[in-house]
PDB file of N, CA and C in Angstrom:
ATOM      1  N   UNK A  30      15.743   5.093 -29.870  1.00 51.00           N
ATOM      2  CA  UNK A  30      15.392   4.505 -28.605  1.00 51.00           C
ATOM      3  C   UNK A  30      15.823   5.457 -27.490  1.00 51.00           C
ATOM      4  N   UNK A  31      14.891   5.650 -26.441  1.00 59.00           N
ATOM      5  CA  UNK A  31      15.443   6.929 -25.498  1.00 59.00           C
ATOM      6  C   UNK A  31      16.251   6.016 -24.539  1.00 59.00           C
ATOM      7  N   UNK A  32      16.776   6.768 -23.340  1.00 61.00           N
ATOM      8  CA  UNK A  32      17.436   6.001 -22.413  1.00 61.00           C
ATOM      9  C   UNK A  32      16.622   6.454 -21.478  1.00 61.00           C
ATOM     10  N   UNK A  33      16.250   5.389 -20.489  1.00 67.00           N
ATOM     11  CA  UNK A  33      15.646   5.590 -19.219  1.00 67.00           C
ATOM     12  C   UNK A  33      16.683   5.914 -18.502  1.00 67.00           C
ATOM     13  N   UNK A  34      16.651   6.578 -17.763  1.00 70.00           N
ATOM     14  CA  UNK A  34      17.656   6.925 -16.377  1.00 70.00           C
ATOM     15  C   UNK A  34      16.644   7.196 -15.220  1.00 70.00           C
ATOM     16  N   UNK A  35      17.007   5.807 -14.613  1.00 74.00           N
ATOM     17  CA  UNK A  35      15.986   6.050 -13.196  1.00 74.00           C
ATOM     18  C   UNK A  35      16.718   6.593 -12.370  1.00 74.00           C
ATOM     19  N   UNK A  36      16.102   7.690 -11.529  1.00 81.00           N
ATOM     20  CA  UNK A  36      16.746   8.715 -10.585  1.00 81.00           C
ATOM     21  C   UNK A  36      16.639   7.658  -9.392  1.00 81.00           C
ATOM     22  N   UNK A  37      17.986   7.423  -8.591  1.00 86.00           N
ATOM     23  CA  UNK A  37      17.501   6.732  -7.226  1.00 86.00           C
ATOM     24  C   UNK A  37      16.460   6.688  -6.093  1.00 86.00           C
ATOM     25  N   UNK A  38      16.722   6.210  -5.494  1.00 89.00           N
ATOM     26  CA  UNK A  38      15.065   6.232  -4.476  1.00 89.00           C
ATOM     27  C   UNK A  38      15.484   6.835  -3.755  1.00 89.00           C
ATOM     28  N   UNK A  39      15.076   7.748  -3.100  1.00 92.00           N
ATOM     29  CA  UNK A  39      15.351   8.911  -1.484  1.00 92.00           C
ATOM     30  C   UNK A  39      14.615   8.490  -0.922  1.00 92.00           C
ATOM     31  N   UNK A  40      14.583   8.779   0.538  1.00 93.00           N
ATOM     32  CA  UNK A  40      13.744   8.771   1.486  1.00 93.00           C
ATOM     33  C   UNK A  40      12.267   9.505   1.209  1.00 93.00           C
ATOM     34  N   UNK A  41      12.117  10.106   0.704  1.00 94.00           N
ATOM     35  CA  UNK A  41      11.088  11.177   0.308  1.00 94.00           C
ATOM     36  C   UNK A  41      10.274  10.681  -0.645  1.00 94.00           C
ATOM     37  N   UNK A  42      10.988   9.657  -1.178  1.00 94.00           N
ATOM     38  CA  UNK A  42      10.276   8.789  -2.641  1.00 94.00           C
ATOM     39  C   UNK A  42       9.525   7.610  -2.053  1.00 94.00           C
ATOM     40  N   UNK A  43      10.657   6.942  -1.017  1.00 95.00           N
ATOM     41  CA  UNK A  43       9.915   6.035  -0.510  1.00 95.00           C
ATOM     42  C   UNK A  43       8.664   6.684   0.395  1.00 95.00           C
ATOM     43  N   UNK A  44       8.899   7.384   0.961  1.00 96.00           N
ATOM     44  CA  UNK A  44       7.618   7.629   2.196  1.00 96.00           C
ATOM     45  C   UNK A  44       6.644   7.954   1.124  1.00 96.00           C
ATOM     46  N   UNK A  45       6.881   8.563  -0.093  1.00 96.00           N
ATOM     47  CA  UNK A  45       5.507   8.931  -0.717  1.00 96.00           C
ATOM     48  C   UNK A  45       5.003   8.203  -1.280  1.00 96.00           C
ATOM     49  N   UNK A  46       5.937   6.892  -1.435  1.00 96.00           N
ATOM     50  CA  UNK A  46       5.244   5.600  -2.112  1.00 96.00           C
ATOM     51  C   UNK A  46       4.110   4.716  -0.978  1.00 96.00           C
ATOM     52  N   UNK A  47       4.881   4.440  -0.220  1.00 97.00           N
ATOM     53  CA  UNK A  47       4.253   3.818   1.012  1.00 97.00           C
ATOM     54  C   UNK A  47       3.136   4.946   1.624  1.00 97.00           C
ATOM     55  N   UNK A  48       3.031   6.016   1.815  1.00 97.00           N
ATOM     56  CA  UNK A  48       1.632   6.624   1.708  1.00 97.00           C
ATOM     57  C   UNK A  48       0.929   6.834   0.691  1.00 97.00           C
ATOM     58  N   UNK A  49       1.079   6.582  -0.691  1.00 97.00           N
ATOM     59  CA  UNK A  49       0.019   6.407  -1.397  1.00 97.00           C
ATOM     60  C   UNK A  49      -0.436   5.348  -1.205  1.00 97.00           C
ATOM     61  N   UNK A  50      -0.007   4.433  -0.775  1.00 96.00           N
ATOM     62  CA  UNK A  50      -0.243   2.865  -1.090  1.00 96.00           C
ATOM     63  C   UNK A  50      -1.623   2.517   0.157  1.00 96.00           C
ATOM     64  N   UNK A  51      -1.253   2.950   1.305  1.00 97.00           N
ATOM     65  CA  UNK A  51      -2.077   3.337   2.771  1.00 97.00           C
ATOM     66  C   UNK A  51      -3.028   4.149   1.808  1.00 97.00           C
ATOM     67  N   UNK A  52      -3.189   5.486   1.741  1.00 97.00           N
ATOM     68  CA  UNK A  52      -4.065   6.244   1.322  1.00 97.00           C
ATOM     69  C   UNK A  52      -5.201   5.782   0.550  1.00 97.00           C
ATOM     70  N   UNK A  53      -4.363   4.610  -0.304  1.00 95.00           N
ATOM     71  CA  UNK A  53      -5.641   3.710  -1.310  1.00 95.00           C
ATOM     72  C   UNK A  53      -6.882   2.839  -0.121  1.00 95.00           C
ATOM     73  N   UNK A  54      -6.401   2.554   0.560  1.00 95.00           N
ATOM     74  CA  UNK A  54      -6.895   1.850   1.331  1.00 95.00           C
ATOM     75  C   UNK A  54      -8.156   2.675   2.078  1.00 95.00           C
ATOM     76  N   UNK A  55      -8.224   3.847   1.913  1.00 95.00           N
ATOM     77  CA  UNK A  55      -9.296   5.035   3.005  1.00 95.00           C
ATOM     78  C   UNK A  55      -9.736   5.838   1.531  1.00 95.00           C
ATOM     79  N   UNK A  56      -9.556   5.114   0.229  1.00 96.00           N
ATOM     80  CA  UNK A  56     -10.106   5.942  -0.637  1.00 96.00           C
ATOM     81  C   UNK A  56     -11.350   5.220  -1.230  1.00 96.00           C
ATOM     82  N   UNK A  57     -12.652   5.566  -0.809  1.00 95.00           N
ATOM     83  CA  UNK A  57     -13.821   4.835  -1.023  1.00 95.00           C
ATOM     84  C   UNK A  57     -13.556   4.596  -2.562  1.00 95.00           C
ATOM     85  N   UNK A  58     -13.944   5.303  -3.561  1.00 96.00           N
ATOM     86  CA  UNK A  58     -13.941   5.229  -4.873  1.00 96.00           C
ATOM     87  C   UNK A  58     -13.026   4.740  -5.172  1.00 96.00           C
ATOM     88  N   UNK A  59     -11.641   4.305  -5.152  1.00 94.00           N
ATOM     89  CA  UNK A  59     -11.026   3.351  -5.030  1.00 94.00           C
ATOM     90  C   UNK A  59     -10.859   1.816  -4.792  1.00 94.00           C
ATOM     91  N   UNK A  60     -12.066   1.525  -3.738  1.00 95.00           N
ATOM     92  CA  UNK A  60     -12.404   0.486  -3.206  1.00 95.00           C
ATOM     93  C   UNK A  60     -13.708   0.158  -4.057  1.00 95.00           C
ATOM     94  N   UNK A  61     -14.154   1.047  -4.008  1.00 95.00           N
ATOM     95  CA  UNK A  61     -15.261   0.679  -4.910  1.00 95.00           C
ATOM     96  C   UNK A  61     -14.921   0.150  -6.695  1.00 95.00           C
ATOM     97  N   UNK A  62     -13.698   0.877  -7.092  1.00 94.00           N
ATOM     98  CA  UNK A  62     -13.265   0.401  -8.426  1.00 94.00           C
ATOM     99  C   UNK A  62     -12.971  -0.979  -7.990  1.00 94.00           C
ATOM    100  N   UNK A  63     -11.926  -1.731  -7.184  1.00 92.00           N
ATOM    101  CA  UNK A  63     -11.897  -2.732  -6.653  1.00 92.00           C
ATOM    102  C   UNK A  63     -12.692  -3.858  -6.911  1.00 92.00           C
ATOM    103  N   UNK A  64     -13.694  -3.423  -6.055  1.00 93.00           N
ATOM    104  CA  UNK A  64     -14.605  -4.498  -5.981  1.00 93.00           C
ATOM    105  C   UNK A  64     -15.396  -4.605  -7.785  1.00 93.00           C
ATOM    106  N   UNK A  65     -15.675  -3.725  -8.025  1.00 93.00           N
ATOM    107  CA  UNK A  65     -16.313  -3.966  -9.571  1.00 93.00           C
ATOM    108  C   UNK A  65     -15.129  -4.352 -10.717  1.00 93.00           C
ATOM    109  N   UNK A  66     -13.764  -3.960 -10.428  1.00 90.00           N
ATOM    110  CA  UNK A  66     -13.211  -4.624 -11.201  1.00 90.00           C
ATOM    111  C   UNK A  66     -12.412  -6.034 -11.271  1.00 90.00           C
ATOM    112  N   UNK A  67     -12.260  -6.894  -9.644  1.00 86.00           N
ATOM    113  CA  UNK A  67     -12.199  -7.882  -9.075  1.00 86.00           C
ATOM    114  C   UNK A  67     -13.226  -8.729  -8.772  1.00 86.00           C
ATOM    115  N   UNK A  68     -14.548  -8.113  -9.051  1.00 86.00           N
ATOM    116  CA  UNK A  68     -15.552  -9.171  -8.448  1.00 86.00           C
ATOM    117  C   UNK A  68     -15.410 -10.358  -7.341  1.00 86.00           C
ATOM    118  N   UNK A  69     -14.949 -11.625  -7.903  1.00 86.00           N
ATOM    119  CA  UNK A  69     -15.109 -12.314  -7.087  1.00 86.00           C
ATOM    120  C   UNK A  69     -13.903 -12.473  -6.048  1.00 86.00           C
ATOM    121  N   UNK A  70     -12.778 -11.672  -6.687  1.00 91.00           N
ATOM    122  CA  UNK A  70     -11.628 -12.138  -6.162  1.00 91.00           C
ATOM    123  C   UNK A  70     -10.706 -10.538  -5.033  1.00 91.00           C
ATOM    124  N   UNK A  71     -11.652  -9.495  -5.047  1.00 91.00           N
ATOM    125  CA  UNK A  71     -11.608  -8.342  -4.476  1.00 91.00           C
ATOM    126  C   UNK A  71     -11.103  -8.764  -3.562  1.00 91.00           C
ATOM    127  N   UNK A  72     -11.368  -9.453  -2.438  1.00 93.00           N
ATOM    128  CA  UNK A  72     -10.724  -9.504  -1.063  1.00 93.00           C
ATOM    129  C   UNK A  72      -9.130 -10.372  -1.294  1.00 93.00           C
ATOM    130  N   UNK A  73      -9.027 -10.921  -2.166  1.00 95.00           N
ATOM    131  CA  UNK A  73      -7.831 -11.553  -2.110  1.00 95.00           C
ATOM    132  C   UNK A  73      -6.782 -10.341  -2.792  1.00 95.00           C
ATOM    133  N   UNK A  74      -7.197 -10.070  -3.398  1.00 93.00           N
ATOM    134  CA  UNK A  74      -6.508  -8.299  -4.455  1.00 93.00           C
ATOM    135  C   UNK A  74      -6.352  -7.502  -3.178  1.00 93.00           C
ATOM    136  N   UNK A  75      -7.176  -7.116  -2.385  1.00 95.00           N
ATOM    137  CA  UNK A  75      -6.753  -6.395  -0.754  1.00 95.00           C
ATOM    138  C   UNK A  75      -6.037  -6.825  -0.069  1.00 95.00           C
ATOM    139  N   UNK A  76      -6.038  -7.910   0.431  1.00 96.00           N
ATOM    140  CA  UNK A  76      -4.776  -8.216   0.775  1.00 96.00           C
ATOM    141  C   UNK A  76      -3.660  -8.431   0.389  1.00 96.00           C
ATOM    142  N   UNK A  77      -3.664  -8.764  -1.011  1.00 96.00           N
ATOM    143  CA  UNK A  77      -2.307  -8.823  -1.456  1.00 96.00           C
ATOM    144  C   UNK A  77      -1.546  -7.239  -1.883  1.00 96.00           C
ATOM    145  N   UNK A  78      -1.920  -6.563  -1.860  1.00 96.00           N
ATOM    146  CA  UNK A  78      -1.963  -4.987  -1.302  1.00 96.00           C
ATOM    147  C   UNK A  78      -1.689  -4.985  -0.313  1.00 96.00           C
ATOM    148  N   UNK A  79      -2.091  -5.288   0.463  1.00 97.00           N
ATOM    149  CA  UNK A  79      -1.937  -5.218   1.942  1.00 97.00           C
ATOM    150  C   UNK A  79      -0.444  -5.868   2.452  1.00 97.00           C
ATOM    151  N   UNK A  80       0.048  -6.948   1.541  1.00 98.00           N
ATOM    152  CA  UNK A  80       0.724  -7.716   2.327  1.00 98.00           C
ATOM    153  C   UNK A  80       2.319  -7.064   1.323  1.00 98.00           C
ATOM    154  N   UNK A  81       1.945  -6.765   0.742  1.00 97.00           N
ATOM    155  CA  UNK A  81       2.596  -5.914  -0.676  1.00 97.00           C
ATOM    156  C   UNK A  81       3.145  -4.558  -0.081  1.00 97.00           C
ATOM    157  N   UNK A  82       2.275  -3.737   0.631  1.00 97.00           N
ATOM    158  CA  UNK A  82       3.163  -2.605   1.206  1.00 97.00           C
ATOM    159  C   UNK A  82       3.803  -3.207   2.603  1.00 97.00           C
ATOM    160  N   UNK A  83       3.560  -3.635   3.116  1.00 98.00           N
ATOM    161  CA  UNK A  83       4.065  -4.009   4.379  1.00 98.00           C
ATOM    162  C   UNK A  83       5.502  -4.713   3.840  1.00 98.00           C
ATOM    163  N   UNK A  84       5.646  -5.462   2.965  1.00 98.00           N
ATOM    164  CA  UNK A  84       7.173  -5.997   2.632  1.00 98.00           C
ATOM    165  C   UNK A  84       7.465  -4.800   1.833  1.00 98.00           C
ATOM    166  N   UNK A  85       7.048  -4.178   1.226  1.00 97.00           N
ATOM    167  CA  UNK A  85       7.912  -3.057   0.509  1.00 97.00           C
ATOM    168  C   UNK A  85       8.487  -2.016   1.800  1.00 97.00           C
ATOM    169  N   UNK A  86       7.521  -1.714   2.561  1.00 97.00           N
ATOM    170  CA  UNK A  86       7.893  -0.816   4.075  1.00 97.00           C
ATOM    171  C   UNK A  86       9.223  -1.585   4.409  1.00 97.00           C
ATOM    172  N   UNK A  87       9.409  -3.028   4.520  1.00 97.00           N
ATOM    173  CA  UNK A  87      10.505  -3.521   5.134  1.00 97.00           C
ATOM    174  C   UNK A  87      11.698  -3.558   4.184  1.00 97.00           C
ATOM    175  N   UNK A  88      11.507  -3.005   3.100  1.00 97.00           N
ATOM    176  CA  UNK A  88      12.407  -3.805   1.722  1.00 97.00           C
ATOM    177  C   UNK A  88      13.187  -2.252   2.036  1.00 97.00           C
ATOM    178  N   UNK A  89      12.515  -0.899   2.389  1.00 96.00           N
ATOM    179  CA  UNK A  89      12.795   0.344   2.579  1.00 96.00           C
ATOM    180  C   UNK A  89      13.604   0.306   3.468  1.00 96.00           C
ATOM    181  N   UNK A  90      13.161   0.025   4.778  1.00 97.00           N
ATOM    182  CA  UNK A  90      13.732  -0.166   5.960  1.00 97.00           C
ATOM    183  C   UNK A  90      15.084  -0.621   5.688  1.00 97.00           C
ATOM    184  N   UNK A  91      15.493  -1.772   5.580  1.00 97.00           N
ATOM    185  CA  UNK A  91      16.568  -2.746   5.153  1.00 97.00           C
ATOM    186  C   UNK A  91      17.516  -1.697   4.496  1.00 97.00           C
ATOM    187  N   UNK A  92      16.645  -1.037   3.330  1.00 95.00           N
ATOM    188  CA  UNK A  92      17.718  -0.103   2.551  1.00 95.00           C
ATOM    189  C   UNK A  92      18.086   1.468   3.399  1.00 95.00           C
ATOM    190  N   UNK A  93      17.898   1.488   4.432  1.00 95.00           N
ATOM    191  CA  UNK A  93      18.111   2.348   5.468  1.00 95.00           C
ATOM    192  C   UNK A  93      17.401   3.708   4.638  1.00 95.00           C
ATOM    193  N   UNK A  94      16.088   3.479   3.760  1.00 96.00           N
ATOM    194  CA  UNK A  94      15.826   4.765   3.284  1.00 96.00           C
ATOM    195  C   UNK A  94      14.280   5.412   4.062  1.00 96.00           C
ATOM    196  N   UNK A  95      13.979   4.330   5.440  1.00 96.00           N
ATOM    197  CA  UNK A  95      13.287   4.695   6.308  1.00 96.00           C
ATOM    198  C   UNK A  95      13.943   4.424   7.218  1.00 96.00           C
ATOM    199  N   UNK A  96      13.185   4.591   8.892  1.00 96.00           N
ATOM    200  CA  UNK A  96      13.978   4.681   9.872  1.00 96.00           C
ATOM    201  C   UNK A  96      12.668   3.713  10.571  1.00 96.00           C
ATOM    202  N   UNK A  97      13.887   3.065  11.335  1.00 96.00           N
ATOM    203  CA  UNK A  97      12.576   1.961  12.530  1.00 96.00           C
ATOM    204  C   UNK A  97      11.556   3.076  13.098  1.00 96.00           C
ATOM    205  N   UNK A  98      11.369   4.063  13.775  1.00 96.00           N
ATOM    206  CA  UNK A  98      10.469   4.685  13.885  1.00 96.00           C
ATOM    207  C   UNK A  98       9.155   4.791  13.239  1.00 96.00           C
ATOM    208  N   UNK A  99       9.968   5.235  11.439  1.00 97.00           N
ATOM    209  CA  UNK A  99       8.638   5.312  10.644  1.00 97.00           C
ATOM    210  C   UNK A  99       8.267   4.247  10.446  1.00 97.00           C
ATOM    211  N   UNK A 100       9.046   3.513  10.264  1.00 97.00           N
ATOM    212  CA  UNK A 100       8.535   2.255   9.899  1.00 97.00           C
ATOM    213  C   UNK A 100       7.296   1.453  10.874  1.00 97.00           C
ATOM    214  N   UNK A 101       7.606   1.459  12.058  1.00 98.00           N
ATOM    215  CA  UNK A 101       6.562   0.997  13.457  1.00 98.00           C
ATOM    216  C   UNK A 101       5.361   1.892  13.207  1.00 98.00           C
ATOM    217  N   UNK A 102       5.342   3.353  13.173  1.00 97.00           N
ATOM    218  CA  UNK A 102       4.162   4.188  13.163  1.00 97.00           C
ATOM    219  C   UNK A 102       3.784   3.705  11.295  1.00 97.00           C
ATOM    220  N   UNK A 103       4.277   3.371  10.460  1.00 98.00           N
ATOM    221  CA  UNK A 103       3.837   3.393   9.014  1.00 98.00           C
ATOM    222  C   UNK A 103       3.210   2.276   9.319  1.00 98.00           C
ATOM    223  N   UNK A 104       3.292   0.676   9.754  1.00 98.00           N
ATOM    224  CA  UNK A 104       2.716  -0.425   9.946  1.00 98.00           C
ATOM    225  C   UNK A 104       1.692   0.077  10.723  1.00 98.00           C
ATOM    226  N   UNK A 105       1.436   0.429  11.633  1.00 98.00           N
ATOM    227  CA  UNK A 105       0.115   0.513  12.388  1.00 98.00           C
ATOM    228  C   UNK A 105      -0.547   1.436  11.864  1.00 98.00           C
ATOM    229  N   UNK A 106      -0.358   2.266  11.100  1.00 98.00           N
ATOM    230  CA  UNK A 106      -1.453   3.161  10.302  1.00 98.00           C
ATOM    231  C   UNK A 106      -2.094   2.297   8.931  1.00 98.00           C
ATOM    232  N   UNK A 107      -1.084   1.178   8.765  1.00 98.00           N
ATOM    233  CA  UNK A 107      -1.375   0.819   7.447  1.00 98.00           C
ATOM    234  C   UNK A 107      -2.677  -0.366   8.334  1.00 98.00           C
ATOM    235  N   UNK A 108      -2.373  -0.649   9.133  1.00 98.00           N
ATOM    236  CA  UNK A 108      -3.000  -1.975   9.947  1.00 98.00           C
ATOM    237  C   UNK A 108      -4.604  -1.307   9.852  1.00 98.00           C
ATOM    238  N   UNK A 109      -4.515   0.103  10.599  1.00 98.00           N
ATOM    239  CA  UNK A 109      -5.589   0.666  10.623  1.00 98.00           C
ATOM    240  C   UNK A 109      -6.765   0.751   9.147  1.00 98.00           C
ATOM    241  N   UNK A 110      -5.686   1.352   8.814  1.00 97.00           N
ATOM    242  CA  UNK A 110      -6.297   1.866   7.064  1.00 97.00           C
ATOM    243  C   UNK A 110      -6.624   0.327   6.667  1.00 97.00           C
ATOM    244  N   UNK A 111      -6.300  -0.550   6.530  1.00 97.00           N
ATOM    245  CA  UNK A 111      -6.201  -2.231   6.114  1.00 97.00           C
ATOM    246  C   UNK A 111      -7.785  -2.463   6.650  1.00 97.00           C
ATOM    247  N   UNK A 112      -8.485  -2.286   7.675  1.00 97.00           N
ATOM    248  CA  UNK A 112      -8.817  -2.600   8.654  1.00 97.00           C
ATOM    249  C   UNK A 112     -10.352  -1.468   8.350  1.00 97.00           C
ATOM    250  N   UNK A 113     -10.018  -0.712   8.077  1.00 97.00           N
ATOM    251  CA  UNK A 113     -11.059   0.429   7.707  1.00 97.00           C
ATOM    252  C   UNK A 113     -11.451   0.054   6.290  1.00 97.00           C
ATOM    253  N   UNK A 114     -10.878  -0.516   5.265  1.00 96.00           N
ATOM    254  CA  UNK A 114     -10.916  -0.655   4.396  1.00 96.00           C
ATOM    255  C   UNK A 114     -12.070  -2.054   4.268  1.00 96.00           C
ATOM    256  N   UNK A 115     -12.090  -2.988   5.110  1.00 96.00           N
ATOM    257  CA  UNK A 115     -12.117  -3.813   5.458  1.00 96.00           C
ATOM    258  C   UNK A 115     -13.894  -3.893   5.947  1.00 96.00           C
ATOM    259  N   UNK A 116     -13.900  -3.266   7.067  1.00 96.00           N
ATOM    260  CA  UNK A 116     -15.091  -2.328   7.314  1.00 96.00           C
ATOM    261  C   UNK A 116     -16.092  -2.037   6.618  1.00 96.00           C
ATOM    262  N   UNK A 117     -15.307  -1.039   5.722  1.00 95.00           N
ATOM    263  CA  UNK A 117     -16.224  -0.485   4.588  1.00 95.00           C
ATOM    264  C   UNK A 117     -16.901  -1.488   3.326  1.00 95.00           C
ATOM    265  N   UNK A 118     -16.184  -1.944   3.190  1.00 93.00           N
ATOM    266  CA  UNK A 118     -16.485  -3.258   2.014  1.00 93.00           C
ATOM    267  C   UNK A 118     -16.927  -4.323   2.507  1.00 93.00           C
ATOM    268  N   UNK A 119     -17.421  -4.159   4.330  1.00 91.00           N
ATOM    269  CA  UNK A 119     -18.143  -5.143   4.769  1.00 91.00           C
ATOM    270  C   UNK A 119     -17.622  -6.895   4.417  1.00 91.00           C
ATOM    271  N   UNK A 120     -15.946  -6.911   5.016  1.00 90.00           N
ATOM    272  CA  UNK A 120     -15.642  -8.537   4.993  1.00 90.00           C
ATOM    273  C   UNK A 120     -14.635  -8.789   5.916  1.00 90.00           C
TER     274      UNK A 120
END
C-alpha cells in the first residue's frame, strides 16, 4: 500500500486552482461537454460550479492563502466568466 503524502496548499496552489475553475467557464468545448453530458440538468451543474468556486475563493481567503485584494478582483472575474458562460449557452 503506498502512502499518500499530500504536500500543503500554498498560495500558488490555491490561485491555480481557483483559475482553472474561472477558466472552465470561457472554455467553449468545455461547455459544450457540459451541456451534452448534463442534458437536462446543465444549468443547475453551472451553477453549482459557480457557487462552488466562489466558497472555495472564501474557504482560501479565511485560510489567509489569498489576500482580500485577490479575492475582490477573483470574484468579479469569476462573475464575469459566470456570466459569459451564460451567454454562450444562451440561458
Amino acid at each position: 500500500m503506498k502512502n499518500i503524502i499530500q504536500e500543503p496548499m500554498t498560495q500558488e496552489k490555491a490561485t491555480a486552482i481557483l483559475e482553472k475553475g474561472k477558466n472552465l467557464f470561457l472554455d467553449e468545448k468545455h461547455l459544450d461537454w457540459k451541456v451534452m453530458t448534463y442534458i437536462r440538468n446543465y444549468v443547475e451543474f453551472l451553477e453549482m460550479d459557480y457557487e462552488g468556486l466562489k466558497r472555495e475563493a472564501h474557504d482560501f481567503h479565511q485560510k489567509n492563502l489569498i489576500g482580500s485584494d485577490y479575492l475582490q478582483d477573483y470574484l468579479s472575474e469569476l462573475d464575469t466568466a459566470y456570466n459569459q458562460a451564460k451567454l454562450y449557452l444562451e440561458i
